[in-house]
Amino acid sequence: MVFIRLVISFMKKKWFIYLFLTLIPAVVISFILAQHKVSSVETEYKSEAQEFADFHAMNIGNFLGETVGRLEMLSTSIKVQNNNKDELQKILQETEEKDSRFSGFYWSNSNGDLLIGSNPIKNPINVSDRAYFQQALKTKKTSLSEAHIGRVTGRYIISVATPFMDDEQVTGVLIASLRIDEVGAAINSLIKEEMIVVIDETGKTLIRAGSIPEKNSVKSSMKVAQIPWTISAYVTSENDLVFRKALLQYFIIFLTITNILYLSAQNLLLRKKVNKEKEQMEIHKLELIGNLAASTAHEIRNPLTGIKGLVKLLSEEYREEKAQAYFEVIQLEIDRINAIVGELLVLGKPTAYTLKTYNANEIVAEIEPIIHSEANFTNVEFSIHYHSEDLPVSCIKDQLKQVILNLSKNSLQAMPNGGRLSINIERQDESCLITVADNGIGMQKEQIAQAFKPFFTLKKDGSGLGLTVCKRIIDSYGGKVFIKSVPNEGTQVEIILPLAIEPVNGKQKLQ
């Protein structure tokens, strides 16, 4: 039961992380981009509606302008012909019959009394109270009325009044009744996919052409120049559909991206976890090897000491040249075994011992003659650069010497045909940096990764413990070792040791 609960808890945690890192970001980003898409499309709809509004406003303006022009031409014709009332009435009737947009033509005196009309005038009618009539008298120019109910026909019309002038005096007014429904028919004939609504200055709807649900549409308006009308154009909006499509499209895209990122992150974390586990396994393996090596080394060293002593006694007893040669080979091999045993002991779990503080410059200076001698023997140019100040480090002097000698020996062996070997000592913040560099054969990346592992070697007669021991020693001082190498260009090994607080030759207990 406990195991099942742990599994469920783990799955819930994984699901929450997945939800937080993939689904939620994908939804939020998709929603924002979909809204932006809708805004962009709505701007296009708005622009389209504005084009329709401008177009119909221009056409109404042209329609009214043409009407005014027709009426003024009729007024001029009447003035030129100087007709009597019967002739005038005949002209008005003929004009009305020829143009269906007019519901009637009328002639009034300057007082506003309708004297003649294309339609019968049954009762006396006076239009002097109409604003358009007074404006025509005042400006002595054609004026248009608001939409209103005509007193003669009872239709919804626009009245157009053109003053008749004689010696700069208004002697009469020619009035035409323009049918609103004809204006609507003219608009309707030009309708495509839009809806047009015309309202007057009071907000009253005069004309409605086309049929589009206003709640799913985008609106733009334009005023008519000749008359106080506002034309509003509506175009169908598909914002909801656009939003849904964009949201789905962006969601799929960003869900894919976030999933890729999530899986990449999971893969990276898994790799880190695997690498960490490998490092821990290497540490455990190194400890196991170290313990085994130390116990084995102790067991080997005891009989080895006895063998070495017996060989020495035998060499003193048998003085023959051939025997002495054999004894010398045996002694060399015993010394070699003893050196390997010493390295194995370093791999073992170190016991508590006392560190002393030494000047890194002095430690390197003590082994300079040895390295110089071997460098001359292998035809290698050798140089050392000391730091100008003391660099106190806590260590065991002989062990640190062993590390530098081991690294120098590796560099010399990497330059069988000669080259350059340099040791550089400098201060780096609160640390001492010792760099051993050569221009030898170098190492591959895979070889660098394996360099500090026990028993890994590139030498035919190597034990594979040299660099492992070096790292073990430097780690015990709280330091670090890094290898930088380029094939056929050389290798650089950096040793970083923390500077000691105590003065040189002081003592510090290793924990």
XYZ file of C-alpha atoms in Angstrom:
511
model
C 0.000 0.000 0.000
C 2.822 2.382 0.866
C 4.481 1.646 -2.468
C 1.234 2.323 -4.363
C 0.793 5.627 -2.517
C 4.338 6.656 -3.383
C 3.733 5.813 -7.060
C 0.483 7.804 -7.086
C 2.166 10.755 -5.367
C 5.015 10.636 -7.888
C 2.622 10.504 -10.841
C 0.628 13.447 -9.457
C 3.838 15.441 -9.080
C 4.903 14.588 -12.636
C 1.475 15.525 -13.980
C 1.552 18.857 -12.129
C 5.009 19.666 -13.529
C 3.878 18.704 -17.026
C 0.727 20.819 -16.682
C 2.661 23.814 -15.374
C 5.471 23.667 -17.945
C 3.601 22.650 -21.115
C -0.185 22.896 -21.129
C -0.622 26.168 -19.224
C 2.075 28.099 -21.192
C 0.704 26.717 -24.473
C -2.859 27.786 -23.585
C -1.821 31.254 -22.359
C 0.430 32.025 -25.348
C -2.142 30.630 -27.799
C -4.905 32.731 -26.226
C -2.827 35.924 -26.444
C -1.823 35.291 -30.064
C -5.395 34.340 -31.007
C -6.640 37.623 -29.513
C -3.984 39.462 -31.507
C -5.096 37.617 -34.633
C -8.720 38.634 -33.980
C -7.654 42.261 -33.487
C -5.771 42.161 -36.780
C -8.742 40.622 -38.626
C -11.147 43.054 -36.988
C -9.015 45.934 -38.269
C -9.373 44.485 -41.757
C -13.147 44.197 -41.304
C -13.215 47.781 -40.022
C -11.296 48.972 -43.065
C -13.649 47.075 -45.376
C -16.722 48.536 -43.651
C -15.230 52.019 -43.916
C -14.729 51.542 -47.648
C -18.407 50.591 -48.023
C -19.528 53.571 -45.911
C -17.371 55.962 -47.945
C -18.642 54.474 -51.193
C -22.334 54.765 -50.321
C -21.892 58.240 -48.795
C -20.264 59.340 -52.035
C -23.095 57.799 -54.094
C -25.784 59.482 -51.995
C -23.891 62.739 -52.334
C -23.766 62.259 -56.101
C -27.452 61.356 -56.124
C -28.387 64.511 -54.235
C -26.020 66.614 -56.318
C -27.575 65.293 -59.482
C -31.038 66.019 -58.082
C -30.084 69.589 -57.236
C -28.570 70.030 -60.667
C -31.732 68.687 -62.337
C -33.912 71.064 -60.356
C -31.708 74.076 -61.125
C -31.765 73.220 -64.835
C -35.546 72.988 -64.666
C -35.654 76.384 -62.943
C -33.481 77.905 -65.676
C -35.640 76.371 -68.388
C -38.766 77.830 -66.834
C -37.137 81.255 -66.581
C -36.001 81.186 -70.202
C -39.367 80.092 -71.552
C -41.267 82.485 -69.281
C -44.247 80.148 -69.373
C -47.676 80.890 -67.937
C -49.202 78.815 -65.168
C -50.772 76.200 -67.442
C -47.551 75.687 -69.342
C -45.598 75.592 -66.106
C -47.877 72.959 -64.617
C -47.533 70.869 -67.783
C -43.735 71.061 -67.583
C -43.777 70.024 -63.933
C -46.060 67.063 -64.632
C -43.938 65.874 -67.574
C -40.756 66.123 -65.530
C -42.268 64.103 -62.682
C -43.420 61.383 -65.065
C -39.939 61.085 -66.554
C -38.075 60.793 -63.222
C -39.435 58.308 -60.650
C -37.279 59.614 -57.814
C -39.521 62.678 -57.526
C -42.973 62.471 -55.976
C -43.891 65.986 -57.116
C -42.838 69.461 -58.285
C -44.370 72.667 -56.977
C -44.195 76.380 -57.626
C -44.634 78.788 -54.771
C -44.483 82.514 -54.408
C -42.008 84.223 -52.104
C -44.537 84.008 -49.292
C -44.543 80.224 -49.369
C -47.958 79.671 -50.963
C -48.010 76.671 -53.312
C -49.547 77.967 -56.535
C -48.922 75.172 -59.016
C -47.983 71.490 -58.603
C -47.542 68.310 -60.617
C -49.925 66.799 -58.088
C -53.350 68.330 -57.396
C -53.333 70.839 -54.518
C -56.763 70.443 -52.937
C -56.327 72.816 -50.033
C -54.226 75.962 -49.734
C -50.740 75.021 -48.503
C -48.104 77.356 -47.217
C -44.498 76.179 -46.659
C -43.039 79.365 -45.307
C -42.700 77.644 -41.926
C -40.281 75.119 -43.367
C -36.615 75.750 -42.539
C -35.420 74.731 -45.991
C -37.770 77.317 -47.583
C -36.512 80.136 -45.388
C -32.911 79.102 -46.072
C -33.538 79.244 -49.842
C -34.951 82.756 -49.495
C -32.103 83.845 -47.287
C -29.196 82.382 -49.226
C -30.865 82.677 -52.643
C -29.461 79.193 -53.311
C -30.880 75.716 -53.506
C -31.432 74.130 -50.091
C -32.411 70.655 -48.919
C -34.731 69.780 -46.085
C -34.562 67.086 -43.482
C -36.578 63.950 -44.138
C -40.243 64.689 -43.439
C -43.823 63.783 -44.387
C -44.960 65.746 -47.437
C -48.117 67.871 -46.993
C -49.423 67.125 -50.486
C -48.674 63.409 -50.993
C -48.189 62.276 -47.394
C -45.025 60.454 -48.396
C -41.670 60.383 -46.608
C -39.617 62.821 -48.665
C -36.801 65.315 -48.869
C -37.803 68.717 -50.174
C -35.423 70.578 -52.472
C -36.082 74.322 -52.888
C -34.539 76.433 -55.690
C -35.289 80.208 -55.602
C -36.409 81.946 -58.834
C -34.579 85.268 -59.186
C -35.605 88.414 -61.056
C -33.460 91.543 -60.666
C -31.786 90.056 -57.579
C -35.192 89.496 -56.006
C -36.813 86.141 -55.226
C -40.058 86.110 -57.152
C -40.815 82.438 -56.677
C -39.465 79.113 -55.452
C -39.389 75.813 -57.344
C -39.814 72.915 -54.896
C -39.174 69.234 -55.657
C -40.146 66.328 -53.418
C -37.432 63.633 -53.473
C -38.688 60.209 -52.416
C -36.712 58.562 -49.571
C -37.668 55.103 -50.803
C -36.044 55.888 -54.144
C -32.862 56.884 -52.353
C -33.075 53.550 -50.511
C -33.628 51.707 -53.798
C -30.540 53.393 -55.276
C -28.513 52.253 -52.274
C -29.978 48.757 -52.379
C -28.990 48.353 -56.040
C -25.339 48.803 -55.048
C -25.373 46.477 -52.034
C -22.955 43.532 -52.176
C -22.286 41.764 -48.878
C -22.690 44.735 -46.580
C -25.638 46.289 -44.780
C -26.232 50.061 -44.979
C -28.166 52.035 -42.387
C -28.873 55.754 -42.920
C -29.898 57.911 -39.954
C -30.621 61.602 -39.660
C -29.233 64.038 -37.150
C -31.873 63.057 -34.586
C -30.793 59.412 -34.758
C -33.885 58.273 -36.645
C -33.335 55.451 -39.138
C -34.283 56.607 -42.637
C -32.978 53.787 -44.830
C -31.941 50.207 -44.159
C -30.513 48.159 -47.035
C -29.115 44.646 -46.723
C -29.498 42.167 -43.898
C -26.650 41.344 -41.493
C -26.962 40.509 -37.773
C -25.464 43.554 -36.071
C -24.142 41.540 -33.104
C -21.860 39.548 -35.463
C -20.746 42.508 -37.552
C -18.233 45.341 -37.645
C -19.460 48.892 -38.203
C -17.975 52.021 -39.778
C -19.746 55.341 -40.390
C -19.479 58.314 -42.725
C -21.401 61.597 -42.895
C -23.052 62.859 -46.105
C -21.748 66.274 -47.163
C -24.953 67.800 -48.577
C -27.361 66.711 -45.847
C -27.080 65.929 -42.107
C -27.195 62.188 -42.577
C -24.864 59.514 -41.265
C -24.305 56.362 -43.245
C -23.218 53.259 -41.294
C -21.882 50.225 -43.122
C -21.908 46.790 -41.475
C -19.863 43.801 -42.666
C -20.139 40.275 -41.356
C -17.555 39.503 -38.702
C -16.192 35.994 -38.206
C -14.206 36.881 -35.106
C -15.457 33.866 -33.156
C -14.507 31.477 -35.933
C -11.168 33.220 -36.469
C -10.464 33.087 -32.728
C -11.282 29.389 -32.473
C -9.200 28.475 -35.516
C -6.255 30.622 -34.409
C -6.459 29.314 -30.853
C -6.429 25.712 -32.039
C -3.642 26.348 -34.526
C -1.418 28.191 -32.055
C -2.214 25.690 -29.304
C -1.042 22.779 -31.459
C 2.128 24.657 -32.441
C 3.064 25.800 -28.949
C 2.014 22.548 -27.312
C 4.433 20.826 -29.664
C 7.164 23.358 -28.854
C 6.594 23.190 -25.087
C 6.537 19.394 -25.227
C 9.832 19.400 -27.103
C 11.296 21.778 -24.514
C 9.838 19.712 -21.688
C 11.231 16.471 -23.104
C 14.576 18.171 -23.742
C 14.650 19.398 -20.142
C 13.671 15.948 -18.902
C 16.390 14.425 -21.046
C 18.924 16.935 -19.716
C 17.897 16.244 -16.117
C 18.011 12.523 -16.783
C 21.496 12.847 -18.232
C 22.614 14.873 -15.228
C 21.090 12.270 -12.949
C 22.801 9.454 -14.855
C 26.107 11.337 -14.803
C 25.734 11.965 -11.090
C 24.971 8.319 -10.513
C 27.982 7.416 -12.630
C 30.145 9.766 -10.571
C 28.824 8.234 -7.368
C 29.432 4.776 -8.788
C 32.960 5.824 -9.737
C 33.499 7.159 -6.224
C 32.184 3.951 -4.683
C 34.207 1.898 -7.146
C 37.314 3.933 -6.399
C 36.771 3.477 -2.672
C 36.275 -0.238 -3.176
C 39.362 -0.476 -5.376
C 41.275 1.662 -2.918
C 40.371 -0.483 0.052
C 41.146 -3.628 -1.888
C 44.368 -2.133 -3.197
C 45.484 -0.978 0.245
C 44.823 -4.332 1.875
C 46.483 -6.149 -1.021
C 49.444 -3.774 -0.965
C 50.040 -4.425 2.739
C 49.925 -8.155 2.122
C 52.345 -7.850 -0.807
C 54.785 -5.474 0.896
C 55.535 -7.808 3.828
C 56.756 -10.823 1.800
C 58.312 -8.426 -0.709
C 60.561 -7.031 2.013
C 61.679 -10.529 2.864
C 62.334 -11.383 -0.756
C 64.342 -8.205 -1.204
C 66.497 -9.032 1.821
C 67.137 -12.605 0.679
C 68.069 -11.412 -2.807
C 70.565 -9.020 -1.276
C 72.128 -11.834 0.783
C 72.299 -14.090 -2.258
C 73.901 -11.304 -4.286
C 76.629 -11.030 -1.630
C 77.162 -14.794 -1.645
C 77.224 -15.321 -5.407
C 79.679 -12.882 -6.966
C 79.612 -14.266 -10.455
C 79.032 -11.664 -13.128
C 76.103 -13.543 -14.629
C 74.482 -14.031 -11.215
C 74.970 -10.373 -10.339
C 73.190 -9.402 -13.564
C 70.250 -11.586 -12.579
C 70.219 -10.158 -9.040
C 70.220 -6.599 -10.465
C 67.218 -7.375 -12.664
C 65.423 -8.930 -9.681
C 66.165 -5.856 -7.552
C 64.852 -3.524 -10.261
C 61.656 -5.522 -10.619
C 61.232 -5.624 -6.829
C 61.667 -1.825 -6.722
C 59.122 -1.510 -9.516
C 56.664 -3.714 -7.603
C 57.361 -1.683 -4.488
C 56.558 1.574 -6.367
C 53.283 0.110 -7.617
C 52.462 -1.042 -4.094
C 53.125 2.509 -2.878
C 50.672 3.871 -5.438
C 48.118 1.267 -4.376
C 48.481 2.400 -0.775
C 47.675 6.002 -1.794
C 44.466 4.743 -3.422
C 43.360 3.285 -0.114
C 41.311 5.171 2.428
C 43.721 7.725 3.900
C 44.269 7.764 7.594
C 44.462 10.961 9.619
C 47.786 12.666 9.102
C 49.255 16.099 9.644
C 49.536 18.692 6.882
C 52.181 21.354 6.949
C 52.214 24.696 5.212
C 54.887 25.115 2.556
C 55.734 27.680 -0.096
C 54.732 26.223 -3.469
C 57.693 28.011 -5.110
C 60.145 26.185 -2.824
C 58.547 22.767 -3.397
C 58.895 23.085 -7.162
C 62.398 24.545 -6.834
C 63.542 21.426 -4.924
C 62.564 19.109 -7.784
C 63.703 21.439 -10.585
C 67.124 19.744 -10.965
C 65.502 16.317 -11.353
C 63.085 17.508 -14.031
C 65.841 19.527 -15.721
C 68.074 16.475 -15.899
C 65.394 14.248 -17.430
C 64.416 17.027 -19.865
C 68.024 17.329 -21.077
C 68.202 13.552 -21.490
C 65.082 13.548 -23.720
C 66.120 16.694 -25.643
C 63.225 18.753 -24.221
C 63.454 22.490 -23.563
C 62.420 23.073 -19.936
C 61.403 26.292 -18.168
C 59.884 27.226 -14.800
C 58.135 30.508 -13.959
C 57.898 31.178 -10.230
C 55.526 33.629 -8.603
C 57.084 36.756 -7.167
C 55.496 36.219 -3.746
C 55.219 33.268 -1.366
C 52.281 30.982 -2.090
C 51.615 29.000 1.118
C 49.754 25.712 0.619
C 48.853 23.011 3.140
C 50.161 19.651 1.970
C 52.612 16.822 2.452
C 55.699 18.010 0.634
C 56.809 14.642 -0.724
C 53.336 13.866 -2.031
C 53.050 17.196 -3.864
C 56.534 16.627 -5.281
C 55.383 13.192 -6.437
C 52.386 14.763 -8.222
C 54.491 17.354 -10.086
C 57.167 14.808 -10.967
C 54.542 12.378 -12.216
C 52.929 15.031 -14.421
C 56.332 16.175 -15.708
C 57.274 12.578 -16.497
C 54.030 12.122 -18.459
C 54.806 15.294 -20.451
C 58.344 14.133 -21.230
C 57.056 10.763 -22.401
C 54.532 12.568 -24.645
C 57.460 14.251 -26.483
C 59.684 11.397 -27.700
C 61.224 13.612 -30.382
C 61.806 16.616 -28.140
C 59.700 19.669 -27.422
C 58.957 22.217 -24.712
C 57.948 21.606 -21.110
C 56.979 24.467 -18.807
C 55.854 24.733 -15.198
C 54.111 27.949 -14.211
C 53.245 28.961 -10.648
C 50.869 31.858 -10.059
C 48.203 33.159 -7.730
C 44.570 32.960 -8.780
C 42.309 34.787 -6.324
C 42.725 32.833 -3.055
C 44.308 29.817 -4.720
C 47.667 28.683 -6.009
C 47.666 27.584 -9.659
C 50.421 25.213 -10.815
C 50.352 24.549 -14.557
C 52.366 21.794 -16.247
C 52.242 22.231 -20.046
C 53.863 20.515 -23.010
C 53.579 20.507 -26.799
C 53.508 16.735 -27.134
C 51.129 14.337 -28.854
C 48.118 15.448 -26.811
C 44.982 13.501 -25.918
C 41.536 12.894 -27.383
C 38.418 14.064 -25.500
C 37.499 10.459 -24.752
C 40.946 9.860 -23.304
C 40.724 12.975 -21.102
C 37.387 11.720 -19.725
C 39.037 8.406 -18.755
C 42.366 9.863 -17.586
C 41.709 9.796 -13.820
C 40.090 6.374 -13.740
C 42.134 3.576 -12.128
C 44.119 1.305 -14.458
C 43.469 3.433 -17.543
C 46.747 4.016 -19.357
C 48.095 4.838 -22.816
C 51.533 3.411 -22.048
C 52.572 -0.138 -22.802
C 54.216 -0.633 -19.412
C 52.047 1.780 -17.401
C 50.055 0.749 -14.336
C 47.209 3.195 -14.985
C 47.460 4.501 -11.425
C 49.644 7.600 -11.869
C 46.982 10.224 -12.605
C 44.533 8.487 -10.272
C 47.026 8.830 -7.429
C 47.739 12.455 -8.372
C 44.042 13.329 -8.263
C 43.616 11.446 -4.989
C 46.430 13.456 -3.421
C 45.207 16.830 -4.683
C 41.616 16.033 -3.634
C 42.863 15.270 -0.119
C 44.260 18.837 0.024
C 40.927 20.342 -1.007
C 42.272 21.140 -4.466
C 41.283 20.351 -8.039
C 42.988 18.987 -11.144
C 42.018 19.828 -14.732
C 43.362 18.511 -18.028
C 43.246 20.501 -21.254
C 44.597 18.832 -24.346
C 44.513 19.069 -28.137
C 45.741 16.152 -30.253
C 49.144 16.851 -31.848
C 49.342 20.248 -30.122
C 49.987 19.414 -26.493
C 48.569 18.963 -23.014
C 48.110 21.325 -20.091
C 47.410 20.093 -16.562
C 46.253 22.656 -13.988
C 46.515 22.057 -10.251
C 44.511 24.445 -8.080
C 45.303 24.416 -4.350
C 43.691 26.694 -1.740
C 46.150 29.110 -0.147
C 46.834 28.429 3.516
C 46.052 31.024 6.170
C 48.803 29.907 8.501
C 52.407 30.997 7.867
C 54.854 28.746 6.064
C 56.055 25.743 8.160
C 52.971 26.049 10.374
C 50.791 22.996 10.934
C 47.200 22.207 10.088
C 45.257 19.037 10.876
C 43.574 17.339 7.908
C 39.983 16.473 8.666
